[in-house]
Coordinates of C-alpha atoms and ligand atoms in Angstrom, one line a residue:
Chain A
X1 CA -7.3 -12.2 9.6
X2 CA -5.5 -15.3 10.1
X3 CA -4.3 -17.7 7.3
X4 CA -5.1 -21.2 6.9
X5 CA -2.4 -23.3 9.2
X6 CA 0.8 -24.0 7.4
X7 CA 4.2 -24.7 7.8
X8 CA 7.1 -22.4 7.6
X9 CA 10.9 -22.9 6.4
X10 CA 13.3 -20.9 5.7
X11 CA 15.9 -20.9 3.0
X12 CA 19.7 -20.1 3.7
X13 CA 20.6 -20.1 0.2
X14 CA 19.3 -21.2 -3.6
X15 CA 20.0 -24.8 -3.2
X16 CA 18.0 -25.0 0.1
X17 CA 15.7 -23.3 -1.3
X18 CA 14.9 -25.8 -3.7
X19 CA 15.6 -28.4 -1.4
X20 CA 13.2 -27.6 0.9
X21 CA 10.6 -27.2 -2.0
X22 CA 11.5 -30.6 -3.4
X23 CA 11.2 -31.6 0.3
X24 CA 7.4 -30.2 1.0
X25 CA 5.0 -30.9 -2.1
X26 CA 2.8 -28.1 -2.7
X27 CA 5.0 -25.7 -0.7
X28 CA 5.1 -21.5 -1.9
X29 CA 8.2 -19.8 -2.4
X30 CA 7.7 -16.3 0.1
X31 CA 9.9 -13.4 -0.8
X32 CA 8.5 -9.9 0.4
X33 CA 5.1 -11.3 1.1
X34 CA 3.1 -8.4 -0.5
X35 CA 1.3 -10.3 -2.5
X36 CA 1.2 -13.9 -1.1
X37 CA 0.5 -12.7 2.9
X38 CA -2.9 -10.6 1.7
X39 CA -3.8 -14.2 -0.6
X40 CA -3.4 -16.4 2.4
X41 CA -5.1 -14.1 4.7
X42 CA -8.3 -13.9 2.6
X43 CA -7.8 -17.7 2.6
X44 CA -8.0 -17.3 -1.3
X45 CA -4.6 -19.1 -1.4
X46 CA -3.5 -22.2 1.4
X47 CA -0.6 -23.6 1.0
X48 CA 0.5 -26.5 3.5
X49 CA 4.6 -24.6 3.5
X50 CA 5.8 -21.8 2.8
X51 CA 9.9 -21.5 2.0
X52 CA 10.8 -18.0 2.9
X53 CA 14.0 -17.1 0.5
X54 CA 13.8 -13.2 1.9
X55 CA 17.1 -13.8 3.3
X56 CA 18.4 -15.4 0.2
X57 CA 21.8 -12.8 -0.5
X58 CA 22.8 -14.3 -3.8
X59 CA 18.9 -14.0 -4.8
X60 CA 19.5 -10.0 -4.6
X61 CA 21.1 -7.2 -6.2
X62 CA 21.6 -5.4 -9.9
X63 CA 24.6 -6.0 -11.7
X64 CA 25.8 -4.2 -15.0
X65 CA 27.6 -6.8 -17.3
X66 CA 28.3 -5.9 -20.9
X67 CA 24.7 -5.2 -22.6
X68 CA 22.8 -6.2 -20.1
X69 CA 21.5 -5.5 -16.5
X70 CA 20.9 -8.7 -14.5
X71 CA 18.5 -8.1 -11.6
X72 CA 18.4 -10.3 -8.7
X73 CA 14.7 -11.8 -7.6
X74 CA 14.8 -10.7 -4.5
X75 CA 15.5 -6.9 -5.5
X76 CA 12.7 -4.8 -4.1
X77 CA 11.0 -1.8 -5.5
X78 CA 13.0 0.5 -3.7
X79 CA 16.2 -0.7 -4.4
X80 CA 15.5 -1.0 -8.3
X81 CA 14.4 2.6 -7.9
X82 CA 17.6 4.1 -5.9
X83 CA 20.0 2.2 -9.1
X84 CA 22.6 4.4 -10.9
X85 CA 23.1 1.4 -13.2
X86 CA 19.9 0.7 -13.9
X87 CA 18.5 4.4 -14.3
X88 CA 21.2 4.9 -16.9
X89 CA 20.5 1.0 -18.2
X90 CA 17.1 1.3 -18.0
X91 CA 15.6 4.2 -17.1
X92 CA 11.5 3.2 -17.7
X93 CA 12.4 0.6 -15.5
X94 CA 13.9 2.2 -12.6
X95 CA 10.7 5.1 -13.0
X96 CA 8.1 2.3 -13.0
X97 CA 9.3 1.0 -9.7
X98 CA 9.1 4.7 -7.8
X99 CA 5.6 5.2 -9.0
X100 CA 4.5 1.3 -7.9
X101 CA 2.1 1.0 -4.9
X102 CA 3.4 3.3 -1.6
X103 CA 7.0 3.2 0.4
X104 CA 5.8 0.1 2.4
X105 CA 5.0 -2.2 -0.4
X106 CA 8.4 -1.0 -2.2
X107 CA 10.9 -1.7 0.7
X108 CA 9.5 -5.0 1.1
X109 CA 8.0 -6.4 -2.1
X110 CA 10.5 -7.6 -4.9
X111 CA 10.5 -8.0 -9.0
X112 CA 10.6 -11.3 -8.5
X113 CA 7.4 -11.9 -6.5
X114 CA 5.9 -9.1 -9.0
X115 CA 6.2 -11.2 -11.7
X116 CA 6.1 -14.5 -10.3
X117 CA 2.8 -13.6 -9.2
X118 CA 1.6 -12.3 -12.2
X119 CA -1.0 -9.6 -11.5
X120 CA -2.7 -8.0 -14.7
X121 CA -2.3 -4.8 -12.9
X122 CA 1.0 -5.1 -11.8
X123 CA 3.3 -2.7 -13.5
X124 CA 6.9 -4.1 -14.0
X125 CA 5.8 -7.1 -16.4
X126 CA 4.3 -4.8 -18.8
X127 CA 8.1 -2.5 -18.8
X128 CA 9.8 -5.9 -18.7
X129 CA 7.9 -7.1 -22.3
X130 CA 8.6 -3.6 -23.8
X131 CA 12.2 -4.3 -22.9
X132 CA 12.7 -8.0 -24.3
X133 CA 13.5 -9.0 -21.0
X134 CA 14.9 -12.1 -20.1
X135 CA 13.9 -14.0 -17.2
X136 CA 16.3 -16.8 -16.2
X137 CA 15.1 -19.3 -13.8
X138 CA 15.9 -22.9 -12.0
X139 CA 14.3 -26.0 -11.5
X140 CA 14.5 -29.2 -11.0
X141 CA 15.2 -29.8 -14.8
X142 CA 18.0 -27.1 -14.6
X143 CA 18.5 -23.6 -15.8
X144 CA 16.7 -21.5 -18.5
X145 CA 16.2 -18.9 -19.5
X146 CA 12.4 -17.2 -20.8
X147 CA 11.5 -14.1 -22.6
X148 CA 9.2 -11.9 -21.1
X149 CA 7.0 -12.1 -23.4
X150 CA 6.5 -15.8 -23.2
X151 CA 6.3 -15.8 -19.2
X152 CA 3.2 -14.3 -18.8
X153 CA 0.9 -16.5 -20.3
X154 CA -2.6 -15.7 -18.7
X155 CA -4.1 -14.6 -15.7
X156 CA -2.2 -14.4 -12.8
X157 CA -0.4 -17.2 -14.8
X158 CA 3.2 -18.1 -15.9
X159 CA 5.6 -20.7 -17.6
X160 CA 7.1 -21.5 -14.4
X161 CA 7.1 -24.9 -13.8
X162 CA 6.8 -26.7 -10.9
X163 CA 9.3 -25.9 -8.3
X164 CA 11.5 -23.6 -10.9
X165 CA 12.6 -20.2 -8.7
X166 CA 13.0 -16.9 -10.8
X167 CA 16.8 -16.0 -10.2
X168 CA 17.4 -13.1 -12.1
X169 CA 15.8 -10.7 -14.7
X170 CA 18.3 -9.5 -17.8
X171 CA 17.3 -6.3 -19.4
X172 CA 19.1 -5.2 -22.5
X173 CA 21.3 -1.8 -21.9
X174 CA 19.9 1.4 -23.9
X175 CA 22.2 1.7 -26.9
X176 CA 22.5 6.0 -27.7
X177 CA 19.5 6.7 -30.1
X178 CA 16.6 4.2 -28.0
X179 CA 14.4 5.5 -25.4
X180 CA 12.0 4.0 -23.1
X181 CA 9.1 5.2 -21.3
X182 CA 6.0 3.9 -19.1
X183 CA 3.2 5.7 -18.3
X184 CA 0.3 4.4 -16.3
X185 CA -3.2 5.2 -14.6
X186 CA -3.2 4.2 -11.4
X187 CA -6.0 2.8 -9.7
X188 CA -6.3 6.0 -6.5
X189 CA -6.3 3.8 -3.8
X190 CA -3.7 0.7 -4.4
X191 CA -1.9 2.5 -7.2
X192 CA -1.8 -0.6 -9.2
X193 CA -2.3 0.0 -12.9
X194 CA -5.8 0.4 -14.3
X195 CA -3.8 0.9 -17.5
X196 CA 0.0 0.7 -18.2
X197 CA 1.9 1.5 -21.3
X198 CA 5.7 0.9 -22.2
X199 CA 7.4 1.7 -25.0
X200 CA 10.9 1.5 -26.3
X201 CA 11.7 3.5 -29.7
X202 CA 15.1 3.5 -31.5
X203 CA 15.5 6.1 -34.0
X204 CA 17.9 6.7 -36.6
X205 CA 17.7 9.7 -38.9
X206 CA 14.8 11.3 -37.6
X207 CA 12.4 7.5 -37.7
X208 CA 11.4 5.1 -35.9
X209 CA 14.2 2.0 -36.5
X210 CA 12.5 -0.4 -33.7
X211 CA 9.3 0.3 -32.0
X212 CA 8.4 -2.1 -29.4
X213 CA 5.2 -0.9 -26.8
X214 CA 3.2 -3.5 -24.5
X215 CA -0.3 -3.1 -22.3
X216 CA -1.0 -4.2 -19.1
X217 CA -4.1 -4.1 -16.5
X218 CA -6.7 -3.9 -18.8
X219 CA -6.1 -7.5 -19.9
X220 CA -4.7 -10.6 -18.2
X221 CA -1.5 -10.3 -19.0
X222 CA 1.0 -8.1 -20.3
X223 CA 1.2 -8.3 -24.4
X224 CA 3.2 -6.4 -27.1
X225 CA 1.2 -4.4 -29.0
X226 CA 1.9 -5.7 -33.1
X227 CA 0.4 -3.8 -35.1
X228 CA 0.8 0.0 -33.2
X229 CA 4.4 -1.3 -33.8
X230 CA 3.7 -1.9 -37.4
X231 CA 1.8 1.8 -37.9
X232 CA 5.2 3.4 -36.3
X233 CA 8.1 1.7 -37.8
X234 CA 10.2 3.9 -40.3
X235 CA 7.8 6.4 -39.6
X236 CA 8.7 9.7 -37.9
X237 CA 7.1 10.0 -34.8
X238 CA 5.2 13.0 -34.8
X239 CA 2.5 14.0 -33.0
X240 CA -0.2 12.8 -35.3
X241 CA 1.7 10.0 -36.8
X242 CA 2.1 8.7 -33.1
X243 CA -1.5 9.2 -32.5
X244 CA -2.9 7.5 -35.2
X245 CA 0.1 4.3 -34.3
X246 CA -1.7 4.2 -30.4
X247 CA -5.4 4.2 -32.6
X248 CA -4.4 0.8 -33.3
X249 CA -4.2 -0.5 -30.5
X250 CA -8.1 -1.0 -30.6
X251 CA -6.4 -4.3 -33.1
X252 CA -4.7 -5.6 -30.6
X253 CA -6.8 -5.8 -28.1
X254 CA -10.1 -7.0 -29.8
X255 CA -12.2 -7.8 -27.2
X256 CA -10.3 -9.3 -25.0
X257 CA -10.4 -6.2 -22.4
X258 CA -11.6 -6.9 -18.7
X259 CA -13.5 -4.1 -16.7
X260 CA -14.3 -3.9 -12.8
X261 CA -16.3 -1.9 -10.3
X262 CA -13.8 1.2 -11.0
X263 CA -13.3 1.0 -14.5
X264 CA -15.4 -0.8 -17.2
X265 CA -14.0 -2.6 -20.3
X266 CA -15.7 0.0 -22.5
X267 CA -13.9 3.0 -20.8
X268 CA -10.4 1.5 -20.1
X269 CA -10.8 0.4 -24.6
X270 CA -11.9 4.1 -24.7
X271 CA -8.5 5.9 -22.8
X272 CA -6.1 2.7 -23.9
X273 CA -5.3 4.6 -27.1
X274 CA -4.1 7.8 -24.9
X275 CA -2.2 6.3 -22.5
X276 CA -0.5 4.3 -25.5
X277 CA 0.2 7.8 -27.5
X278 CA 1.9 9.0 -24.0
X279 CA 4.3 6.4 -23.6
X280 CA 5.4 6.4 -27.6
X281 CA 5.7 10.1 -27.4
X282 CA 7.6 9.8 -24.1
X283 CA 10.2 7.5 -25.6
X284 CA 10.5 9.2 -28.6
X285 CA 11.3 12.2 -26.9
X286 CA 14.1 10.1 -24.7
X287 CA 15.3 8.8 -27.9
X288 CA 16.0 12.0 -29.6
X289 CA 17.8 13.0 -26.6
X290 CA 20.1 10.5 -25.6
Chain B
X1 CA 4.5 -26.4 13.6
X2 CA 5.6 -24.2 16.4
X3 CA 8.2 -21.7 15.6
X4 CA 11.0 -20.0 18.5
X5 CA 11.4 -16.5 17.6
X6 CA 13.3 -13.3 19.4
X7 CA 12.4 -10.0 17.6
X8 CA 13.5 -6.6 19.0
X9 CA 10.8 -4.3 20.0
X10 CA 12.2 -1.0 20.8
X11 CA 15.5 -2.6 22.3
X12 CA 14.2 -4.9 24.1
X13 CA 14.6 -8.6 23.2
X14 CA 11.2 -11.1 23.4
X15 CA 11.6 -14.6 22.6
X16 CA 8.5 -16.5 22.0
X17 CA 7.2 -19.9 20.3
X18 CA 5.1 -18.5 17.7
X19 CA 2.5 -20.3 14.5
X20 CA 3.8 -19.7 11.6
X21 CA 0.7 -17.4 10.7
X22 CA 1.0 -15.4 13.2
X23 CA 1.6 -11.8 11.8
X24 CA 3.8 -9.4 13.1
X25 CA 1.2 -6.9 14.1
X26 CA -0.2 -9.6 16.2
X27 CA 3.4 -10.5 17.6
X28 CA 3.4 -7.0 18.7
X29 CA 0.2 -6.1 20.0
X30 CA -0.9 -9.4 21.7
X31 CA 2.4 -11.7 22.8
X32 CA 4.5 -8.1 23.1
X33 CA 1.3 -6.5 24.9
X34 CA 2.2 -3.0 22.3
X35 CA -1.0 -2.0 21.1
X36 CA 0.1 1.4 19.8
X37 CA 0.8 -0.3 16.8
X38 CA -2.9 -0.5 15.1
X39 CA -4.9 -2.9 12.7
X40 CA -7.2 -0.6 10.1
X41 CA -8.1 -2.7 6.6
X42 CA -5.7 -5.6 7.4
X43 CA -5.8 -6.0 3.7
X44 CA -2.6 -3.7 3.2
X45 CA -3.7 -0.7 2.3
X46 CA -4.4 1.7 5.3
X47 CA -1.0 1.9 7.0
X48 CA -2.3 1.8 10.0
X49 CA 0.0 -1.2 11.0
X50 CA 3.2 0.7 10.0
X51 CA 6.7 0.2 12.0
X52 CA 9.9 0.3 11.6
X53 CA 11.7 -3.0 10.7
X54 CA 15.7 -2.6 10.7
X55 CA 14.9 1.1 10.4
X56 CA 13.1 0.5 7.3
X57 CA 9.2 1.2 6.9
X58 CA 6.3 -1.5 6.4
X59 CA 3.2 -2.7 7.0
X60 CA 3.3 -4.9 10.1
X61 CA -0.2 -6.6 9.3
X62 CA 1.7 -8.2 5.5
X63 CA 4.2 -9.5 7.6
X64 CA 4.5 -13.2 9.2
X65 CA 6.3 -12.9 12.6
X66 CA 8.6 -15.2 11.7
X67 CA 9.7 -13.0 8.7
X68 CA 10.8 -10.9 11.6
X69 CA 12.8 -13.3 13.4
X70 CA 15.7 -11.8 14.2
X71 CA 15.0 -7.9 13.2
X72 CA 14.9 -4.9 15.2
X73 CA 11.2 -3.0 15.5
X74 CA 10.5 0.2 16.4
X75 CA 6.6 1.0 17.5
X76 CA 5.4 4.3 18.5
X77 CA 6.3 2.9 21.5
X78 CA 9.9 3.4 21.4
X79 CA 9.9 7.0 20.1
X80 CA 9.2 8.8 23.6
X81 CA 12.1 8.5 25.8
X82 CA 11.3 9.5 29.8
X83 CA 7.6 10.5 28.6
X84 CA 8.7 13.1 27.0
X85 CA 7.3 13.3 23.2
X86 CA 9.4 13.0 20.4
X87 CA 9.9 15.7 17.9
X88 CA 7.7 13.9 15.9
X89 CA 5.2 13.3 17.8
X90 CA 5.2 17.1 19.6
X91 CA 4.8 18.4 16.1
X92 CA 1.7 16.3 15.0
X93 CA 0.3 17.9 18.1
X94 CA 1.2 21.4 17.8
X95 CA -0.3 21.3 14.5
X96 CA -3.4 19.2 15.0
X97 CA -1.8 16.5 12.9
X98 CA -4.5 14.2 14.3
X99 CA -8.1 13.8 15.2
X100 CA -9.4 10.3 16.1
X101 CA -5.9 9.3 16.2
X102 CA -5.8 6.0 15.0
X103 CA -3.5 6.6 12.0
X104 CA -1.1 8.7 14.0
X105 CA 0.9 5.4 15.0
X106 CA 1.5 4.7 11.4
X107 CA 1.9 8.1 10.1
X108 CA 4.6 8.8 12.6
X109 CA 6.6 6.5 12.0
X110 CA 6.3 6.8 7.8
X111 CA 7.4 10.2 8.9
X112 CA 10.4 9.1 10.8
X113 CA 11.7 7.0 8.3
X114 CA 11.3 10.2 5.6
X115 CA 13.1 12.4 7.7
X116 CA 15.7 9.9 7.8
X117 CA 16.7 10.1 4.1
X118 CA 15.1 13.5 3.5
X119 CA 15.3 15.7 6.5
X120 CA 14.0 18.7 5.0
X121 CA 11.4 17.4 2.9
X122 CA 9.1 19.4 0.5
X123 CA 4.9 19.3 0.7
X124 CA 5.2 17.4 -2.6
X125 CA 8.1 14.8 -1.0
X126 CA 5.7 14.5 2.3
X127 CA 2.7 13.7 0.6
X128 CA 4.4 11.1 -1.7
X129 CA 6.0 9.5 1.0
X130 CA 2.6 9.2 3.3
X131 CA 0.9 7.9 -0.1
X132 CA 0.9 4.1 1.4
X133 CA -0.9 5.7 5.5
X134 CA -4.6 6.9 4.7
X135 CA -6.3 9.0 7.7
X136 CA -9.9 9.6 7.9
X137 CA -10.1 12.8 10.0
X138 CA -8.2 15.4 8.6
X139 CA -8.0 15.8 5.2
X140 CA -3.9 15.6 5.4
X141 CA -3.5 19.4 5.2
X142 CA -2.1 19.3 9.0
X143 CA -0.4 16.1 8.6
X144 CA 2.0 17.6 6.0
X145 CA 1.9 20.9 8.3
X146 CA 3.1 18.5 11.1
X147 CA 5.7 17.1 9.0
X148 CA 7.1 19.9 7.9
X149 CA 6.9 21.6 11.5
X150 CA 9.2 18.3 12.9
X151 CA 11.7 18.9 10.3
X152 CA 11.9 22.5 11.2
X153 CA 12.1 22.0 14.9
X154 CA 15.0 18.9 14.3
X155 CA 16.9 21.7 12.4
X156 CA 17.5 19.1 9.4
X157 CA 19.0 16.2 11.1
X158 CA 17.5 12.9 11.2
Ligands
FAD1 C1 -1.1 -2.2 -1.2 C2 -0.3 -2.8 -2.3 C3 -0.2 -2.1 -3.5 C4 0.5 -2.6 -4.6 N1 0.6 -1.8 -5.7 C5 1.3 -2.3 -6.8 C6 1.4 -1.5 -8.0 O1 1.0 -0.4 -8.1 N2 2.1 -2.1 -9.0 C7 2.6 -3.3 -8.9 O2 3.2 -3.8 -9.9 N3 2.5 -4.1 -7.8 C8 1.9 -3.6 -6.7 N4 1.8 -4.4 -5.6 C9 2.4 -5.7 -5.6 C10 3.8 -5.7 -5.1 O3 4.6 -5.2 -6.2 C11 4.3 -7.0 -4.7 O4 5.5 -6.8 -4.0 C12 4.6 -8.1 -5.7 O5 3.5 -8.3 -6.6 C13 5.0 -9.4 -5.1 O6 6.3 -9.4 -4.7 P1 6.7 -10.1 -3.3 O7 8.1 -10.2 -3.2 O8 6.0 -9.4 -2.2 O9 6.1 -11.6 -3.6 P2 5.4 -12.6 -2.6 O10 4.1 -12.1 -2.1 O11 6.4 -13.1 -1.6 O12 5.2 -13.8 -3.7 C14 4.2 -13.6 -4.7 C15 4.2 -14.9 -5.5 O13 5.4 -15.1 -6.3 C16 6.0 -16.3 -5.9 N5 7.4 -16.1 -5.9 C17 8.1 -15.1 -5.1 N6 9.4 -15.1 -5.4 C18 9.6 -16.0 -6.4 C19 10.7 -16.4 -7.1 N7 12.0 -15.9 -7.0 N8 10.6 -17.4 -8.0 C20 9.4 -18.0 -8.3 N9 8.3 -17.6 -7.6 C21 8.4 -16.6 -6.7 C22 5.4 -16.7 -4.6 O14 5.4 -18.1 -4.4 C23 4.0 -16.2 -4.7 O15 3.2 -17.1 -5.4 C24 1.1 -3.9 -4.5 C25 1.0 -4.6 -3.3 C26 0.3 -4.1 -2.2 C27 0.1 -4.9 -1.0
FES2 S1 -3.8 -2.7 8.8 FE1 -1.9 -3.0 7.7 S2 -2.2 -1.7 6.0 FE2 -4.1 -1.5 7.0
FES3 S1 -6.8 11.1 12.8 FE1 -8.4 9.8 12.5 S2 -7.8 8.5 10.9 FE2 -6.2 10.0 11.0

């Protein structure tokens, strides 16, 4: 399958990079491709330019500073899974990007394309909102910064404006006592999420001092979950008190639940509440441990 | 817009003036004339289209050409030396690692790039890392035999 004609440019660092977009009006950014190459091939996308920032070297990379990670863009799968620093940083996160899609799609496709593009079945925004991520990004107005929860804001849509290129991603170092987890049903075939749950649980003395758990790919976007938070907090997270948290998330969800051919709206609101309890459970287990 | 590119197929250097579009699978097959490489879904899921790229594995059909510019590719191509079979490739046939065929291409060299960071992988290892190449002959049960048979016979080194 052959895209629609376009033009192609390549970017030798940030500031060509948003050169060239400035440059070419309704150019793409193209970073690992994995999600825009199968768009344009289908024709569903055609842009006139495309600004490839794959070779981009300050784009790419994790760093620990202080109490934070910062993750470059243009860090694949693979790389966020093979990091020491972020495994002990943020261990859900590191997990989430072993289990996403196959080897091929990890070693080329990067967190910054993942959340760029915005998929309701991608897996890393749904970890990132559990994790009060911060994305910082840069535009023709300048810097700023976003919080994960505001970035994903519908449908394969974001707060980027025009022209604005995701730099990094800052996630918040686990202090002793918080655990994370995500857990997900993956679709057999692509491996995207049907469902995905992360959760983050500080505990002190034995309860739940800060629950934070979001959804993703049974809506449009990743969300936090309010009140399964609500049911946990200061609670100790027992079996049963866990389960009946993860009932709530029928709530939160209303009816706002998509289905498709492989999963209806009725089944994924049906196993949501499991997939919840597993991730909760998972990262009050962590927590206890650490 | 035409595009000069030189990507390295198997050592060998071909420069060409390319369309932006043009993927690398196509690069390879029609302007290199390497057809081992094969097109299944082109929609990124088979694995069909899988070669090495600076010794890394991907999908050559979610790929522009000019992505490549500059890289290093191996094919199945490039894995026989003197027509003599690779390790490999001996092992997918000593253990009927393939019917039809058509995703041997792929699955050889997802398994070349395993070996290469885990030379003696376990069933559980082999099938994870073949997760992304589908086949639709066999079932898989030889395809992990072969596997495992090629890291036997390379006695553990890459
Ligand atoms: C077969 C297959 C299976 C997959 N399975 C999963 C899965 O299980 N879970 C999952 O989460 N994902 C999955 N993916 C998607 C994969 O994670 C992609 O890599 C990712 O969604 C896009 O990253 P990319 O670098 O390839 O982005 P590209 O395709 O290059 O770009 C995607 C979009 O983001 C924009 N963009 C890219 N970089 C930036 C930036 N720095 N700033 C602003 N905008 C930017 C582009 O303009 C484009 O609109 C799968 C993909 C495939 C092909
Ligand atoms: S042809 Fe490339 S993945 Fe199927
Ligand atoms: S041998 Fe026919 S598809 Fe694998």
């Amino acid at each position: 399958m052959y895209a629609v004609d376009f033009d192609y440019y390549r970017a030798g660092s940030l500031a060509d990079a948003q050169k060239l977009l400035g440059d070419h009006p309704g150019a793409k950014l193209l970073a690992g491709g994995h999600s825009l190459i199968p768009l344009m091939k289908l024709r569903l996308a055609a842009p006139p330019a495309v600004v490839d920032i794959g070779r981009v070297a300050e784009l790419r990379g994790v760093t620990l500073s202080g109490a934070a990670v910062r993750i470059g863009a243009l860090t694949t799968h693979t790389e966020l899974a093979a990091s020491a620093d972020l495994g002990r940083a943020a261990p859900a996160l590191a997990e989430t990007a072993a289990q996403l899609g196959d080897p091929t799609v990890r070693n080329r496709g990067t967190i910054g394309g993942n959340i760029a593009h915005a998929d309701p079945a991608s897996d890393l925004p749904t970890v990132l909102v559990a994790l009060d991520a911060r994305i910082n990004v840069v535009g023709p107005s300048g810097h700023r910064t976003i919080d994960a929860a505001k970035f994903f804001t519908g449908l394969m849509t974001t707060s980027l404006e025009e022209n604005e290129i995701v730099t990094s991603i800052d996630v918040p170092v686990a202090q002793p006592g918080r655990g994370s987890a995500y857990v997900k049903f993956s679709h057999p075939a692509s491996r995207y999420a049907v469902i995905g749950a992360a959760a983050a649980i500080t505990l002190s003395g034995g309860t739940c001092s800060s629950v934070s758990v979001a959804i993703g790919g049974l809506v449009a976007h990743a969300r936090r979950l309010p009140s399964v938070e609500r049911a946990l907090t200061d609670q100790a997270p027992s079996e049963s008190v866990v389960a009946k948290a993860a009932a709530a998330v029928a709530a939160d969800l209303g009816r706002d639940v998509s289905g498709d051919i492989f999963a209806s709206a009725e089944y994924r609101t049906a196993v949501a509440p499991v997939y919840v309890k597993r991730a909760l459970l998972a990262a009050a287990a962590r927590a206890s441990a650490r | 817009m035409k595009l000069p590119v030189t990507i390295t197929i198997n050592g060998r250097a071909y420069q060409r003036e390319i369309e932006p579009r043009l993927l690398l699978v196509h690069f390879l097959r029609d302007m290199a004339g390497l057809t081992g490489t094969k097109i299944g879904c082109d929609t990124s899921q088979c694995g069909a289209c899988t070669v090495l790229l600076d010794g890394v594995a991907m999908k050559s059909c979610t790929c522009l050409a000019a992505q490549a510019d500059g890289a290093s590719i191996t094919t199945i191509e490039g894995l026989s030396a003197d027509g003599q079979l690779a390790p490999i490739q001996e092992a997918f046939w000593a253990k009927h690692g393939l019917q039809c065929g058509f995703c041997t291409p792929g699955m050889v060299l997802a398994t070349r790039a395993l070996l290469e960071t885990t030379p003696q992988p376990t069933p559980e290892q082999i099938r994870h890392a073949l997760e992304g190449n589908m086949c639709r002959c066999t079932g898989y049960q030889n395809i992990v035999r072969s596997v495992q048979h090629a890291a036997n016979m390379m006695g553990g080194r890459p």
